[in-house]
PDB file of C-alpha atoms in Angstrom:
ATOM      1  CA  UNK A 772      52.995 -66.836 -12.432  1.00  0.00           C
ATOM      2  CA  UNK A 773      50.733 -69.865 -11.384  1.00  0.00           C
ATOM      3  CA  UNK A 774      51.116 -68.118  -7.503  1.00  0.00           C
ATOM      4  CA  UNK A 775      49.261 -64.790  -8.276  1.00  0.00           C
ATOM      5  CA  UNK A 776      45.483 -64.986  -7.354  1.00  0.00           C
ATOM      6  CA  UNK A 777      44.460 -63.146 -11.012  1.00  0.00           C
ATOM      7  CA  UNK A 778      46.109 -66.047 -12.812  1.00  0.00           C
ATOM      8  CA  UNK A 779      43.542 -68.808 -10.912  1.00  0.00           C
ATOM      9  CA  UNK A 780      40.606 -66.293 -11.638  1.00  0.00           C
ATOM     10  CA  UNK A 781      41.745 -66.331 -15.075  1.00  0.00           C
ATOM     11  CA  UNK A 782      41.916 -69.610 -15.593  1.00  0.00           C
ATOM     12  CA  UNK A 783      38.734 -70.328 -14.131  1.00  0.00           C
ATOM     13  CA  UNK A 784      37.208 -67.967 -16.435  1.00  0.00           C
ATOM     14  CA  UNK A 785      38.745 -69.404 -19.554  1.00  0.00           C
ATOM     15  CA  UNK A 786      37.314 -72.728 -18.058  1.00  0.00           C
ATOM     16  CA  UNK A 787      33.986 -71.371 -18.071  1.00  0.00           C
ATOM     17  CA  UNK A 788      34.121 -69.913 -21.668  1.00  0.00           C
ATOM     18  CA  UNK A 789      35.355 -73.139 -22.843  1.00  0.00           C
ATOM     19  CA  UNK A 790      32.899 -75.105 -21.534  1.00  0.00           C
ATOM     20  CA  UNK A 791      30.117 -72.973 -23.415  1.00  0.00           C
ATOM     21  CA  UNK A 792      31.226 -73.812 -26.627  1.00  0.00           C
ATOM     22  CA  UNK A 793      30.429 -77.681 -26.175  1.00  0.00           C
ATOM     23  CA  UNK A 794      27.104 -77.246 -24.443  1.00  0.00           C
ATOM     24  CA  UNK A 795      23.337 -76.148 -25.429  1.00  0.00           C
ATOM     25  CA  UNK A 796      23.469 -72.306 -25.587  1.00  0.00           C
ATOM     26  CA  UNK A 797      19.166 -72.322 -26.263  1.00  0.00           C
ATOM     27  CA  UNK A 798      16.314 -74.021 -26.882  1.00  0.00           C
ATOM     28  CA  UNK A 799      13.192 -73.707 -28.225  1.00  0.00           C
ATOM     29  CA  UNK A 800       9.919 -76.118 -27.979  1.00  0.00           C
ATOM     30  CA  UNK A 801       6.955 -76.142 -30.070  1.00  0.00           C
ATOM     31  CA  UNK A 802       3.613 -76.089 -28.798  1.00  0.00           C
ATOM     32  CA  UNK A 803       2.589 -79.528 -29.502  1.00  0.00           C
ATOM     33  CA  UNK A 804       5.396 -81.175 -27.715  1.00  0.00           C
ATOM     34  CA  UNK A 805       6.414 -78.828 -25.053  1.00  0.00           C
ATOM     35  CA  UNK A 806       8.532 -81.180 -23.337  1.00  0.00           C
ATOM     36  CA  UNK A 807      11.414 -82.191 -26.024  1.00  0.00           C
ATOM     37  CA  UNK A 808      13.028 -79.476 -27.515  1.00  0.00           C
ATOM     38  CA  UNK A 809      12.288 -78.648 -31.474  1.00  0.00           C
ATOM     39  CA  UNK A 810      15.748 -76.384 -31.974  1.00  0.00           C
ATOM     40  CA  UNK A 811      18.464 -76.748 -30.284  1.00  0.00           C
ATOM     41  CA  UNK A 812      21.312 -72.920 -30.296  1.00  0.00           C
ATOM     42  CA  UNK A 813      25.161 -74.642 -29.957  1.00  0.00           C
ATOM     43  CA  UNK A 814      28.024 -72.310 -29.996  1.00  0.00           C
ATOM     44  CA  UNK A 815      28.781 -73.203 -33.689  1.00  0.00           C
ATOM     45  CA  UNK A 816      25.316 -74.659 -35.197  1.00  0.00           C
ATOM     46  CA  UNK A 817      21.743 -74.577 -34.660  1.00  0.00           C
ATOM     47  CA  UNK A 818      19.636 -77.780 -35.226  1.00  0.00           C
ATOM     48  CA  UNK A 819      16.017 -78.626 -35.916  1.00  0.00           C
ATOM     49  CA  UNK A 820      15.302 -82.380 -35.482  1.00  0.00           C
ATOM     50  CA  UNK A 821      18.647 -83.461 -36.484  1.00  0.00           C
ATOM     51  CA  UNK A 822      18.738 -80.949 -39.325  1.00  0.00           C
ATOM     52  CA  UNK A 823      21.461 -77.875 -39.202  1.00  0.00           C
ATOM     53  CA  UNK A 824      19.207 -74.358 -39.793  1.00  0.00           C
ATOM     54  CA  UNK A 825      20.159 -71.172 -41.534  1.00  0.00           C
ATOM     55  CA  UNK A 826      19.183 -67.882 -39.413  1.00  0.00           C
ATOM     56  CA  UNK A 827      20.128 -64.699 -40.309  1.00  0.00           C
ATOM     57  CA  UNK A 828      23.189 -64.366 -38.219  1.00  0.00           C
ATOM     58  CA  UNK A 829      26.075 -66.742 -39.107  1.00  0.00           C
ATOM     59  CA  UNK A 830      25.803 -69.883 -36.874  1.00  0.00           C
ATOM     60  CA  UNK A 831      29.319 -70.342 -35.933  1.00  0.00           C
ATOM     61  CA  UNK A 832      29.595 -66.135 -34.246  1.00  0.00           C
ATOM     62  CA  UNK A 833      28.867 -67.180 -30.448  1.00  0.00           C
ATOM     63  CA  UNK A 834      31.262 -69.604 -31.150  1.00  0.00           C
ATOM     64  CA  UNK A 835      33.897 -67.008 -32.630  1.00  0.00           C
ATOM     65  CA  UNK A 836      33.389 -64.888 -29.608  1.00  0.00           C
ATOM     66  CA  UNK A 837      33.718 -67.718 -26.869  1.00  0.00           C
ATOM     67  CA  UNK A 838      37.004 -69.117 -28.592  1.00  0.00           C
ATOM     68  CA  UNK A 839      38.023 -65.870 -28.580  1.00  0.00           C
ATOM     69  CA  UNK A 840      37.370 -65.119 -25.306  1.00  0.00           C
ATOM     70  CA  UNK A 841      38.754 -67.922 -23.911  1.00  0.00           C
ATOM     71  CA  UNK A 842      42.113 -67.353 -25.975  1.00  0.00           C
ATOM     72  CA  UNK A 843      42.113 -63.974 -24.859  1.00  0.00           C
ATOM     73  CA  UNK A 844      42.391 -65.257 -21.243  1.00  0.00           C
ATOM     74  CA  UNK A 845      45.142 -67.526 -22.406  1.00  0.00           C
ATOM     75  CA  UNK A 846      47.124 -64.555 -23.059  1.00  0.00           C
ATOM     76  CA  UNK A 847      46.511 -62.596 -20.276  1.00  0.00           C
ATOM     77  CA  UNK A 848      47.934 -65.206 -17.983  1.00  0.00           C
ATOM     78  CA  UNK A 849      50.940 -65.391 -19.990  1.00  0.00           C
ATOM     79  CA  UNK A 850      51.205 -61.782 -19.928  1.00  0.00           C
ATOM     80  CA  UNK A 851      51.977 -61.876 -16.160  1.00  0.00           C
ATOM     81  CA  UNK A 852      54.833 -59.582 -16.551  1.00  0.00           C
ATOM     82  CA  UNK A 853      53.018 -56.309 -18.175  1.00  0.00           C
ATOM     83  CA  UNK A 854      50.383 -55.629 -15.774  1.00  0.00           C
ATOM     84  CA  UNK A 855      48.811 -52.713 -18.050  1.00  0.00           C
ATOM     85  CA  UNK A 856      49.037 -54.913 -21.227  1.00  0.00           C
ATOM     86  CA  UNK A 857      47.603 -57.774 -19.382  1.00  0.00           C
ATOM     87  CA  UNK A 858      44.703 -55.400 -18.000  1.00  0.00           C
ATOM     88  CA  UNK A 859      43.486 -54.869 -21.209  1.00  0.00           C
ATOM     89  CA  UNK A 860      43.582 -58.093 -22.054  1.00  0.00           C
ATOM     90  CA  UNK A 861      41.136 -59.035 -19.657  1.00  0.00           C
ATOM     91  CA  UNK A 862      38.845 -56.046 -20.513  1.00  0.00           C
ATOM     92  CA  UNK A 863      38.788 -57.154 -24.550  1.00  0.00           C
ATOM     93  CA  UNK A 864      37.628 -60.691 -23.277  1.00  0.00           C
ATOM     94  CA  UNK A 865      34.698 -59.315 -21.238  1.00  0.00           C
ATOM     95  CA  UNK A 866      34.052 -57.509 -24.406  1.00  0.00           C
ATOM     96  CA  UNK A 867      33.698 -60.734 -26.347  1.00  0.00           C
ATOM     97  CA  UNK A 868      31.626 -62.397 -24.137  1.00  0.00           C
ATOM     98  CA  UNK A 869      28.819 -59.917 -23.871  1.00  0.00           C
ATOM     99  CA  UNK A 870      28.997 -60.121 -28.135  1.00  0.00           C
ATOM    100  CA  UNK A 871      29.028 -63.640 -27.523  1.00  0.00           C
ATOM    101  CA  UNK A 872      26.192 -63.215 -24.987  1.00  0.00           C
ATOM    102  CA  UNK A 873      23.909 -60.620 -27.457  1.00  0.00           C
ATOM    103  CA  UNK A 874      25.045 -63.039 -30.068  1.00  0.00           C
ATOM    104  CA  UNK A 875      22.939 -66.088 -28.250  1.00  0.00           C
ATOM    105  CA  UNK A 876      20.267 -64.431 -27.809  1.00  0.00           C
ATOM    106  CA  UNK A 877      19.620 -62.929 -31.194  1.00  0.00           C
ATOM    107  CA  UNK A 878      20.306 -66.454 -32.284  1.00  0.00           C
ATOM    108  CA  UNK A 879      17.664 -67.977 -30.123  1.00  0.00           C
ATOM    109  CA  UNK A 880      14.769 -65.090 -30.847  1.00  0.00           C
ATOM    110  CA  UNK A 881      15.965 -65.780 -34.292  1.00  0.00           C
ATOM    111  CA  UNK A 882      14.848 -69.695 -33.469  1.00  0.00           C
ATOM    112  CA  UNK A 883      12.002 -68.512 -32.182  1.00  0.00           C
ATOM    113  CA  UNK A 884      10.696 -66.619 -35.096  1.00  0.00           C
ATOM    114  CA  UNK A 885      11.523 -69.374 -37.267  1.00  0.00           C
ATOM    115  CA  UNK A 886       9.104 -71.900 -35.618  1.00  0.00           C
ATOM    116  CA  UNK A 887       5.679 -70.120 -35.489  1.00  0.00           C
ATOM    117  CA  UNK A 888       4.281 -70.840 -32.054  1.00  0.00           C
ATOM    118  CA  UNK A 889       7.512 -71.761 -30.491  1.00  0.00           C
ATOM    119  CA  UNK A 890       8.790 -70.401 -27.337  1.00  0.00           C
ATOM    120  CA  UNK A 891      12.223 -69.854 -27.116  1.00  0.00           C
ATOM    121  CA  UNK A 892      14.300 -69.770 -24.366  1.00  0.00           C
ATOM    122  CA  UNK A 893      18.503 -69.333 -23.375  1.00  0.00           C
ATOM    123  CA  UNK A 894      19.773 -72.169 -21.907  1.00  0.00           C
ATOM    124  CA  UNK A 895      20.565 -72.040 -17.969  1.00  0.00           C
ATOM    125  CA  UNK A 896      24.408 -72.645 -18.973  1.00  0.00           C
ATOM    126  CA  UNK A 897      24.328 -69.451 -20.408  1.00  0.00           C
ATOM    127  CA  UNK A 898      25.096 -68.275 -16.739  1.00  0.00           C
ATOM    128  CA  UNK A 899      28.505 -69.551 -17.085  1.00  0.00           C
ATOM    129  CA  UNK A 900      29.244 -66.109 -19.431  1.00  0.00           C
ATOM    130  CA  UNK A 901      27.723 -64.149 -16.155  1.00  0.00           C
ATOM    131  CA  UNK A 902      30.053 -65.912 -14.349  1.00  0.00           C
ATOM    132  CA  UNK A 903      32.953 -66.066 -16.216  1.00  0.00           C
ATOM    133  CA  UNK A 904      33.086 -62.215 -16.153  1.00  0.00           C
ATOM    134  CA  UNK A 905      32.920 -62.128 -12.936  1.00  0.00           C
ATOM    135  CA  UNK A 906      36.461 -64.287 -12.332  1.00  0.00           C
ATOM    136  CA  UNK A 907      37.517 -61.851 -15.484  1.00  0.00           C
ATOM    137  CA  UNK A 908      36.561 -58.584 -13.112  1.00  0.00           C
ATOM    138  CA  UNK A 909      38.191 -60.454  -9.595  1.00  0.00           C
ATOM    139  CA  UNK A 910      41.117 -60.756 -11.577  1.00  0.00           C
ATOM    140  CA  UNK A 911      41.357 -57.117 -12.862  1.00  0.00           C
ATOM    141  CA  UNK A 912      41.107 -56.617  -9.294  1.00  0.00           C
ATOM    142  CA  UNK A 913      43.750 -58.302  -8.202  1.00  0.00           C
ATOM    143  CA  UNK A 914      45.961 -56.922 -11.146  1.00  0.00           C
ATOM    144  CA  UNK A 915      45.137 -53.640  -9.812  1.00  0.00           C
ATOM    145  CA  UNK A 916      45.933 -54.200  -6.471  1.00  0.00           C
ATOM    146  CA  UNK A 917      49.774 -55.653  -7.840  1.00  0.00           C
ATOM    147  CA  UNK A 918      50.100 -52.354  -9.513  1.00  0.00           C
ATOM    148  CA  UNK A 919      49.683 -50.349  -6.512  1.00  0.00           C
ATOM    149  CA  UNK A 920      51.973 -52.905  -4.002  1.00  0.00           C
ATOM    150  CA  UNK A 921      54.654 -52.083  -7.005  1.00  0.00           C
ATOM    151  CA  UNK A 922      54.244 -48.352  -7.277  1.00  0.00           C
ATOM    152  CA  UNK A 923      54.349 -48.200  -3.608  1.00  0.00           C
ATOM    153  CA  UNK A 924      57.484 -50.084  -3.199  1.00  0.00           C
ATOM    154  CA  UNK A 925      59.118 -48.122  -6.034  1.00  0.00           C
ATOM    155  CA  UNK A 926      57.975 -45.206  -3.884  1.00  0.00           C
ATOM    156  CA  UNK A 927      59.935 -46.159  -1.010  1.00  0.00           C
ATOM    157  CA  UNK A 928      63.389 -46.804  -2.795  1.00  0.00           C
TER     158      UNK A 928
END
């Protein structure tokens, strides 16, 4: 298990996903202190100077979707021996982390509207998604490429 190359991309990806649930996800700054943030967009709450905010999306959803994401990784490594089953897998996680992705943003132009004058911006961090479906598509890949070495061997029997 631990010896196939889509098992290291997958945990590397489920790495990534976890680490965007404990960092800042957005921020936004008000005009008349542009250099410390007014809002802060976490995977499971949004702050205003200390202060938890309602928006009209559910706070904790980006969170949802990154657990889930990261969970659905979890499973796809342990699904080593169904290649198809564990294809899918990995194609339900990318899935969750662009609605984790749209999620963030919504949440932060949310923010944005809610402080008039504010500008609102993702966080850099937010890259880690980008890059965490990138492992997720290397490891598709590779699962591909283990299907084929199979068929071809069963070919030759």
């Amino acid at each position: 298990m631990i010896q196939r190359i889509q098992t290291i991309y997958l945990f590397l990806a489920a790495l990534c996903s976890l680490i965007l649930c404990f960092t800042i996800l957005g921020t936004s700054y008000a005009p008349a202190n542009p250099d410390t943030p007014a809002a802060i967009v976490k995977a499971f709450t949004t702050t205003m100077g200390g202060q938890a905010v309602e928006t009209s999306l559910p706070q904790w959803m980006p969170g949802l979707f990154l657990v889930l994401a990261t969970l659905l990784r979890l499973i796809a490594i342990c699904g080593y021996k169904n290649r198809k089953n564990q294809a899918r897998t990995c194609r339900s996680a990318i899935i969750a982390d662009l609605c984790a992705a749209t999620l963030t943003c919504l949440q932060v132009y949310n923010l944005g509207k809610l402080l008039p004058g504010s500008t609102a911006h993702p966080s850099p961090t937010l890259a880690m998604l980008l890059i965490s479906i990138v492992f997720t598509l290397l490891a598709i890949r590779a699962i591909r490429h283990d299907e084929r070495l199979v068929r071809a061997a069963d070919r030759l029997r």
